[in-house]
Tab-separated table of C-alpha atoms in Angstrom:
chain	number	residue	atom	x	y	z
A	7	UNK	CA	107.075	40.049	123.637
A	8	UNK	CA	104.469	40.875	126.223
A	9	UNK	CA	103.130	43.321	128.639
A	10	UNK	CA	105.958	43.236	130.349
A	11	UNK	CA	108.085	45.321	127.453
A	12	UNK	CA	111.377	45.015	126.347
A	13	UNK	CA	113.838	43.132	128.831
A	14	UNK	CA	116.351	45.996	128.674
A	15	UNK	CA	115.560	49.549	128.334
A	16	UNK	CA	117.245	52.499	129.038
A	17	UNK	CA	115.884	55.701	131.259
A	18	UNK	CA	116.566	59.602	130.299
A	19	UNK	CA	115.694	62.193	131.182
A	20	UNK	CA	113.757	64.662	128.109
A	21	UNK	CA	112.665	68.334	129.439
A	22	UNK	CA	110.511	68.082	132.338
A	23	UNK	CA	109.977	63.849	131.757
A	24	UNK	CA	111.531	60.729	132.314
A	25	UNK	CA	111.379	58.653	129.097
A	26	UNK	CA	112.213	54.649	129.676
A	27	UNK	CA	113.067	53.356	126.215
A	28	UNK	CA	114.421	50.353	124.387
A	29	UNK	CA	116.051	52.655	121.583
A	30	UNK	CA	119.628	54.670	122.639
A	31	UNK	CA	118.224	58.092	122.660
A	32	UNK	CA	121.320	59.829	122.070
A	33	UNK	CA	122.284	63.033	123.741
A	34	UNK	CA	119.684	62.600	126.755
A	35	UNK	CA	121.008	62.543	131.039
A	36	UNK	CA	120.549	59.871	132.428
A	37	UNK	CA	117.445	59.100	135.372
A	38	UNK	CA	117.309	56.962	137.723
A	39	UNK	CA	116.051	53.409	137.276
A	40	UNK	CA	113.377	54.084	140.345
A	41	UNK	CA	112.421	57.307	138.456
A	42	UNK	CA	108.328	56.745	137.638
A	43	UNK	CA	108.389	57.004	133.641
A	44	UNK	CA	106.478	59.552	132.197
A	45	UNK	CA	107.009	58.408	129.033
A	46	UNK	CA	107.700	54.873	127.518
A	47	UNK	CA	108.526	54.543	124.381
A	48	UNK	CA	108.723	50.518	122.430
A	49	UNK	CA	109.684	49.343	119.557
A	50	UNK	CA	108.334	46.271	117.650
A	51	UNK	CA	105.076	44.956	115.553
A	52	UNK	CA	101.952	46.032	116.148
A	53	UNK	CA	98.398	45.037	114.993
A	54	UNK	CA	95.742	47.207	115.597
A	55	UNK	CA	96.542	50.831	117.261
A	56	UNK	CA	95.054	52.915	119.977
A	57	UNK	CA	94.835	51.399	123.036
A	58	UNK	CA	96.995	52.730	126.152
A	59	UNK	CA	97.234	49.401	127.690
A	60	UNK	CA	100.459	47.596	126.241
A	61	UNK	CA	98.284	44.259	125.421
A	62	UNK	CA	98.330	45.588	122.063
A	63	UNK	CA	102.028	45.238	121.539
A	64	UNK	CA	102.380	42.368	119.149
A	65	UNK	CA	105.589	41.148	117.497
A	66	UNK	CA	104.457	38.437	115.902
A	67	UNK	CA	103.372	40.159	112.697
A	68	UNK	CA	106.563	40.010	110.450
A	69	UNK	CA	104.553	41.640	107.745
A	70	UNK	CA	103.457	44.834	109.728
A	71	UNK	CA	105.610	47.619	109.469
A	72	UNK	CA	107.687	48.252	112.525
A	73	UNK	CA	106.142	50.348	114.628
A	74	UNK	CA	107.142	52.695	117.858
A	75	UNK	CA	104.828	52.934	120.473
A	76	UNK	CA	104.724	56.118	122.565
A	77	UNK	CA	102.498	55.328	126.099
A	78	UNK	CA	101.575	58.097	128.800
A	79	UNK	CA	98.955	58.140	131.030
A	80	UNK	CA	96.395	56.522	129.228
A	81	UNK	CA	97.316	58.153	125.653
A	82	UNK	CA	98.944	56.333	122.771
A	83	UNK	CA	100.413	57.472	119.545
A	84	UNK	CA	101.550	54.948	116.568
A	85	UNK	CA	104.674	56.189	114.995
A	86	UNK	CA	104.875	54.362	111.685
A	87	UNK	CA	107.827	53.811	109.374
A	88	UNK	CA	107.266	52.915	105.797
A	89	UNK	CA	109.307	52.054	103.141
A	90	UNK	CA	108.870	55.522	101.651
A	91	UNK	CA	108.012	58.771	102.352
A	92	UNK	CA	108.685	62.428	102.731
A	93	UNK	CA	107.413	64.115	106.088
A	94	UNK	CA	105.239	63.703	108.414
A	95	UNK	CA	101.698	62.635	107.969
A	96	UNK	CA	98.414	62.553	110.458
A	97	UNK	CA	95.861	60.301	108.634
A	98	UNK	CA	92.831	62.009	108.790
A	99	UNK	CA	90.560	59.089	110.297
A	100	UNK	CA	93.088	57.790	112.693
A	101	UNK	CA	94.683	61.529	114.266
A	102	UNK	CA	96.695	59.046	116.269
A	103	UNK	CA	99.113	57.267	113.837
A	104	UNK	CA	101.520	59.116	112.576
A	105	UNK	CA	103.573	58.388	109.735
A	106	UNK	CA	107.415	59.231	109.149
A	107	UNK	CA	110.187	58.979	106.354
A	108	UNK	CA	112.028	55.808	106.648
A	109	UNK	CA	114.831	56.527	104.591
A	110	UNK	CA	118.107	55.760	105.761
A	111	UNK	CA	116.785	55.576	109.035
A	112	UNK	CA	117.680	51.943	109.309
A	113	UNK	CA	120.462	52.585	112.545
A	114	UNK	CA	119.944	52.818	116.086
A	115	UNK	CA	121.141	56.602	116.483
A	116	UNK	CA	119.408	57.585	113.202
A	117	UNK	CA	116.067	56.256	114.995
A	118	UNK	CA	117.229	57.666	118.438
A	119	UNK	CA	117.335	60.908	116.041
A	120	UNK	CA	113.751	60.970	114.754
A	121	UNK	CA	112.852	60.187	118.617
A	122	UNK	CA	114.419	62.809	120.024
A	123	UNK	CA	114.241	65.426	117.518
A	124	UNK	CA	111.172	64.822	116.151
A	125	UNK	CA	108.527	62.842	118.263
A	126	UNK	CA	109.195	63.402	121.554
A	127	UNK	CA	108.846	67.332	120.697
A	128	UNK	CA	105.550	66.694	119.168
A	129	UNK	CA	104.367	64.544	122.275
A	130	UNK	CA	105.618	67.061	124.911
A	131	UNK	CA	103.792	70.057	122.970
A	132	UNK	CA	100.482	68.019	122.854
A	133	UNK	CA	100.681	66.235	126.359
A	134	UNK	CA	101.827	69.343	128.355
A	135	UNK	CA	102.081	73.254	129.149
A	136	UNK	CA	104.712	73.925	127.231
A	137	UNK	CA	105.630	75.581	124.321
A	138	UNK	CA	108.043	73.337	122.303
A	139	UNK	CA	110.123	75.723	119.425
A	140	UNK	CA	111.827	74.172	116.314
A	141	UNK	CA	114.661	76.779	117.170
A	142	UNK	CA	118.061	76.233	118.759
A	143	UNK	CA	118.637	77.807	121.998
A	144	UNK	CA	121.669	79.742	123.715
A	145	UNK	CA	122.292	82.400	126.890
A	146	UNK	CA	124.652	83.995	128.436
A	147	UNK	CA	124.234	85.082	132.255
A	148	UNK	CA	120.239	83.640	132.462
A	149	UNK	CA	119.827	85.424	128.852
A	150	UNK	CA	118.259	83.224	126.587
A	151	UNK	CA	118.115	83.784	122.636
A	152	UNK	CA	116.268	81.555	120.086
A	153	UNK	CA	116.951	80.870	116.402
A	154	UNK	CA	114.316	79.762	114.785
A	155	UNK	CA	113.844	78.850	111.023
A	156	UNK	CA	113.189	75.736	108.489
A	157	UNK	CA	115.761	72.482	108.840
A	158	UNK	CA	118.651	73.548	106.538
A	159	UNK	CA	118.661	77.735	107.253
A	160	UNK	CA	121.504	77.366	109.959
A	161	UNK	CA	120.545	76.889	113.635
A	162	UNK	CA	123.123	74.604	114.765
A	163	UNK	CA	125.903	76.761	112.543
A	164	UNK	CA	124.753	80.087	114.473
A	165	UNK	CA	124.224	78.214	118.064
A	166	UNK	CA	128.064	76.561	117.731
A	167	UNK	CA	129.721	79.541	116.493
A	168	UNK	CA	127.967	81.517	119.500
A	169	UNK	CA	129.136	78.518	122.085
A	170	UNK	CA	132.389	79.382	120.651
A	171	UNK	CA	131.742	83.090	121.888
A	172	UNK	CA	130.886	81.984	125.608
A	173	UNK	CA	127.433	81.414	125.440
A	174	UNK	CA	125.471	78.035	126.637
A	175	UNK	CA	124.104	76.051	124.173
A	176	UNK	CA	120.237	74.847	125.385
A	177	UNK	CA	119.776	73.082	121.922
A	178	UNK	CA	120.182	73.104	118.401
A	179	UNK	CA	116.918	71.498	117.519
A	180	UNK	CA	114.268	71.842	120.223
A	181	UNK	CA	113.481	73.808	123.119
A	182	UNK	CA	110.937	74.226	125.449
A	183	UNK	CA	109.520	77.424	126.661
A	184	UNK	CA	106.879	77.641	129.901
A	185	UNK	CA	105.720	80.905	131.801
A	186	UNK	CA	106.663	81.665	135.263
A	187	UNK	CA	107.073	84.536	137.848
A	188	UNK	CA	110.069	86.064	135.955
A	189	UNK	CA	108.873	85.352	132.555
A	190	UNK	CA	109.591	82.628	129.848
A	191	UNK	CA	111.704	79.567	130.905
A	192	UNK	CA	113.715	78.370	128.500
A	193	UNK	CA	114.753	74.337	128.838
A	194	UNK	CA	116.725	72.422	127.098
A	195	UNK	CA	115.535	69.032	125.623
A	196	UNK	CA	118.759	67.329	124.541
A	197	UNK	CA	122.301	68.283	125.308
A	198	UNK	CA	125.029	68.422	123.011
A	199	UNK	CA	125.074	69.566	118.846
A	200	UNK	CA	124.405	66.934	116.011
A	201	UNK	CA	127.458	65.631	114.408
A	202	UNK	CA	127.367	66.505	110.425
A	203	UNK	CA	129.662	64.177	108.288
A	204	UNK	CA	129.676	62.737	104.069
A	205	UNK	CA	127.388	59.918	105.436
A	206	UNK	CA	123.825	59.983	106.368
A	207	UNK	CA	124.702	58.089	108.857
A	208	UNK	CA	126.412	59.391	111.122
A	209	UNK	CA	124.923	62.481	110.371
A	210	UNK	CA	123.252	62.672	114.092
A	211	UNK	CA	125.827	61.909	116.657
A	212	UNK	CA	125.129	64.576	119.304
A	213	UNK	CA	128.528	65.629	120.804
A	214	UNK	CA	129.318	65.520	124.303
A	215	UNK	CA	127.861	68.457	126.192
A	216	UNK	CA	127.619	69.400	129.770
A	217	UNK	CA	124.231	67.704	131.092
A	218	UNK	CA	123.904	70.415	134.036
A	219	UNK	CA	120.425	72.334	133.437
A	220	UNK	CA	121.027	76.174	133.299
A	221	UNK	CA	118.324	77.925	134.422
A	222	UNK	CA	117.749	80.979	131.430
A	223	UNK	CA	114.459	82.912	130.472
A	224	UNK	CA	113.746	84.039	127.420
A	225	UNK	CA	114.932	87.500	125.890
A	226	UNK	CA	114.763	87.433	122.650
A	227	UNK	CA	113.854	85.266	118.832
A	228	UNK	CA	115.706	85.680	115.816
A	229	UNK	CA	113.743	83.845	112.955
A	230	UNK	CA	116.532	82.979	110.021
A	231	UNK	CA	114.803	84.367	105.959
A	232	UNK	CA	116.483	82.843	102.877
A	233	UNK	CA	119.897	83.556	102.559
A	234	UNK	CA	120.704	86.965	101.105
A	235	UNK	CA	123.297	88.026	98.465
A	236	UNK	CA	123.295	91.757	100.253
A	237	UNK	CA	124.020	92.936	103.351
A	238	UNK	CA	122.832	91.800	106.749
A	239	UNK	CA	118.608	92.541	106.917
A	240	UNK	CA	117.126	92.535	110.581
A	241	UNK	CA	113.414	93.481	110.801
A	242	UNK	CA	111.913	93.660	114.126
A	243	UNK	CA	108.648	91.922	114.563
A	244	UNK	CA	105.622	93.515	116.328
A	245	UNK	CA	102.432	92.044	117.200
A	246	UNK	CA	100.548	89.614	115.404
A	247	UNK	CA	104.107	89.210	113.285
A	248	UNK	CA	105.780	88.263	116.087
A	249	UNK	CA	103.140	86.230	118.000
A	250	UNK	CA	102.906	84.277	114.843
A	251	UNK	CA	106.886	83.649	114.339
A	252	UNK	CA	106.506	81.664	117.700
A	253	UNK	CA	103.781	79.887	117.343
A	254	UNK	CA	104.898	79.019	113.580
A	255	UNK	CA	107.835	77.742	114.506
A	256	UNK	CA	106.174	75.552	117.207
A	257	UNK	CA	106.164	71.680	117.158
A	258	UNK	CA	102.685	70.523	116.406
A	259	UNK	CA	101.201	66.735	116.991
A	260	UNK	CA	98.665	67.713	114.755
A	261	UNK	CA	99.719	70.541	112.185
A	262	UNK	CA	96.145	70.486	110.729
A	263	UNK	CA	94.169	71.028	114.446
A	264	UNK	CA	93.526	74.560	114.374
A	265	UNK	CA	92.613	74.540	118.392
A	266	UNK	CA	96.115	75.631	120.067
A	267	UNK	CA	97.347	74.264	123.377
A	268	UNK	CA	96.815	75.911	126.691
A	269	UNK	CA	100.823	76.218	126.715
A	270	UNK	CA	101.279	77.838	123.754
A	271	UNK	CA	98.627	80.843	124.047
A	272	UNK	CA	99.793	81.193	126.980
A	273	UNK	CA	103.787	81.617	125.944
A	274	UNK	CA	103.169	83.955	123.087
A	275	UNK	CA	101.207	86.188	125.557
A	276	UNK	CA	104.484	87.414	126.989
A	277	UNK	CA	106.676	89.133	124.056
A	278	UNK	CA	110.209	87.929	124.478
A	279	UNK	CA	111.449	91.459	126.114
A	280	UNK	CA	114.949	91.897	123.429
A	281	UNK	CA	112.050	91.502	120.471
A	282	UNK	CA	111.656	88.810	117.967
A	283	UNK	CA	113.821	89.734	114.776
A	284	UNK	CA	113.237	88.407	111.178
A	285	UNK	CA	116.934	88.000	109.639
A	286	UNK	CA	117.975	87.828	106.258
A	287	UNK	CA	121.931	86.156	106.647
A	288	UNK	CA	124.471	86.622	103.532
A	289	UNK	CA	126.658	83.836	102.496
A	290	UNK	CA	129.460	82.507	104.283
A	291	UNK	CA	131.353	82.578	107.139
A	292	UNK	CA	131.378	86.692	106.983
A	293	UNK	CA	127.536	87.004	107.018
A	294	UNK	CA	127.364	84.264	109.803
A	295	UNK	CA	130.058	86.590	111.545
A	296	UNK	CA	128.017	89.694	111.189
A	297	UNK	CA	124.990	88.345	112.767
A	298	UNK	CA	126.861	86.702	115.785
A	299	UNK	CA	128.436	90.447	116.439
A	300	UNK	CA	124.422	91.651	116.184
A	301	UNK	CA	122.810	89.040	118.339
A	302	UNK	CA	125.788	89.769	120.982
A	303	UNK	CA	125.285	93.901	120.534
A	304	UNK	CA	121.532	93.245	121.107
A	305	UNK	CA	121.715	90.681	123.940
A	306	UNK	CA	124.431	93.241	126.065
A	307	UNK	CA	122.060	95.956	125.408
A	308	UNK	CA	119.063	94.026	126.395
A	309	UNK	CA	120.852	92.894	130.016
A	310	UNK	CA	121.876	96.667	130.437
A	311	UNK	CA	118.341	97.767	130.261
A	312	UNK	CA	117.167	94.716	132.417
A	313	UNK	CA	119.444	95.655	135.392
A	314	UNK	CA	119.009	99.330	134.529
C-alpha cells in the first residue's frame, strides 16, 4: 500500500473532528466525504515509527505486528497490538508507541471498539482543549450529569436506566468537556450504548441512538466507590477532592507525564455548579434505583436554583 492509504475508508465524525478511517468505527455520524480530515487513522504493517508523513506505512512486513497509525497535523502515534497483554503501555524511550491488549480483539467492531473508546479519547485529550472524562454522560433540559468510575463499576447500567427516565444519553464511555461563556460544554463522542452479550464478541455493538448533538453544560459529577452492602453513601466533594475526581478520571496519552494540558486546568477551574459526589451504590437493581431517584432529586433542585 502507499501514500495514497487505503482505497476505501470511511469518514465520521468524533467530538469536534472528522476522523477518515479504514476500520468501521461503530457508533460515530457520518461526515461528509469533502469534509478536511482531522484525523486519519490506518491500519496495516509498519517498520520504523514516528514520522507524520505516511511514507512510513509499510505492509510488506508480514512479521511486524499490525499496527494502527493515527496522523494529524504533523503528529503520529503507533498503536501496537501484541499477542499479549494487559493495558495500556507508553514505552519509556519511544512516548509515541503505544501498546494495547490484543485479546479477543481479532473483529472489526472489537477494533472499532478500542478506537473509539480508547484511542481516539487519548488523542483528542493530548491534541486539543478539551477535557476528555472516562465517565458516561446524560441531561435533561441543557443539564448535564457525569458518572465517572473504573470500567466494570456501572456507567452504562446508571446512564440506560436514566435514558429510561427521560434523560439524553451523551455517552457511556467518553465525553468531552470544554469551557465557554455559560460554563462547561459537555459533548458527546459516540452515540448510542455498548451492546453486552455471553460472547466477547459482540460485547461492543453500540445501539442505535439519535446522532443529533444536544447542546448541555455541565452541572454536576457523581464518581461510582466499590459497591456497598449498606445503604446508599453520597459524599460531596470540595476542593482539591473534587478537582482531583475530574482530572483522575481524565483520559491521558501519557498517564506518566505529570505536565497537564491547557484543557484540562482549565476545565477543573470551574466546579461543576450541582457538586461532584463520591457514591457508594448497594447491590442490585434496588441500590441502582435509589441512586437514579438521588441524581434526579439533585438535578431538579439544581435547575430550580439555576432559574431561581
Amino acid at each position: 500500500m502507499g501514500a495514497d492509504g487505503p482505497s476505501t475508508s470511511q469518514v465520521v465524525r468524533y467530538g469536534p473532528w472528522c476522523v477518515r478511517s479504514d476500520i468501521a468505527l461503530h457508533g460515530l455520524p457520518q461526515a461528509s466525504t469533502r469534509d478536511e480530515a482531522d484525523v486519519i487513522v490506518l491500519r496495516g504493517q509498519v517498520a520504523v515509527p514516528g514520522d507524520a508523513d505516511e511514507s512510513c506505512w509499510d505492509d510488506g512486513t508480514e512479521d511486524a505486528a499490525p499496527t494502527l497509525l493515527v496522523f494529524r497535523r504533523g503528529s503520529s502515534h503507533v498503536v501496537q497490538f501484541p499477542a499479549e497483554g494487559v493495558l495500556v503501555s507508553i514505552d519509556a524511550h519511544t512516548p509515541r508507541r503505544i501498546t494495547y491488549d490484543a485479546r479477543a480483539m481479532t473483529q472489526g467492531t472489537d477494533l472499532g471498539h478500542v478506537l473509539v473508546d480508547q484511542v481516539l479519547p487519548r488523542c483528542l485529550a493530548a491534541w486539543s482543549d478539551h477535557l476528555v472524562m472516562h465517565a458516561a454522560g446524560v441531561q435533561k433540559d441543557g443539564y448535564a450529569w457525569l458518572v465517572a468510575g473504573p470500567s466494570g463499576r456501572g456507567k452504562t447500567t446508571l446512564a440506560l436506566d436514566l435514558a429510561e427516565r427521560g434523560w439524553t444519553l451523551l455517552g457511556d464511555d467518553a465525553v468531552a468537556l470544554s469551557p465557554d461563556a455559560r460554563g462547561v460544554r459537555v459533548q458527546r463522542l459516540r452515540g448510542g450504548t455498548r451492546a453486552y452479550g455471553s460472547a466477547w464478541s459482540k460485547s461492543w455493538r453500540p445501539h442505535a441512538h439519535d446522532e443529533d448533538e444536544p447542546v448541555a453544560h455541565l452541572s454536576g459529577v457523581i464518581t461510582l466507590l466499590p459497591r456497598s452492602e449498606g445503604a446508599l453513601h453520597v459524599e460531596r466533594l470540595r476542593g482539591v477532592e473534587a478537582a482531583m475526581a475530574l482530572v483522575g478520571s481524565a483520559f491521558r496519552l501519557d498517564p506518566a507525564d505529570p505536565s497537564r494540558p491547557a484543557g484540562e486546568l482549565e476545565v477543573v477551574q470551574h466546579a461543576p455548579p450541582a457538586g461532584v459526589y463520591a457514591v457508594a451504590v448497594p447491590h442490585g437493581q434496588d441500590g441502582r434505583d435509589e441512586l437514579v431517584a438521588w441524581l434526579e432529586s439533585a438535578a431538579a433542585r439544581a435547575r430550580e436554583a439555576d432559574v431561581a
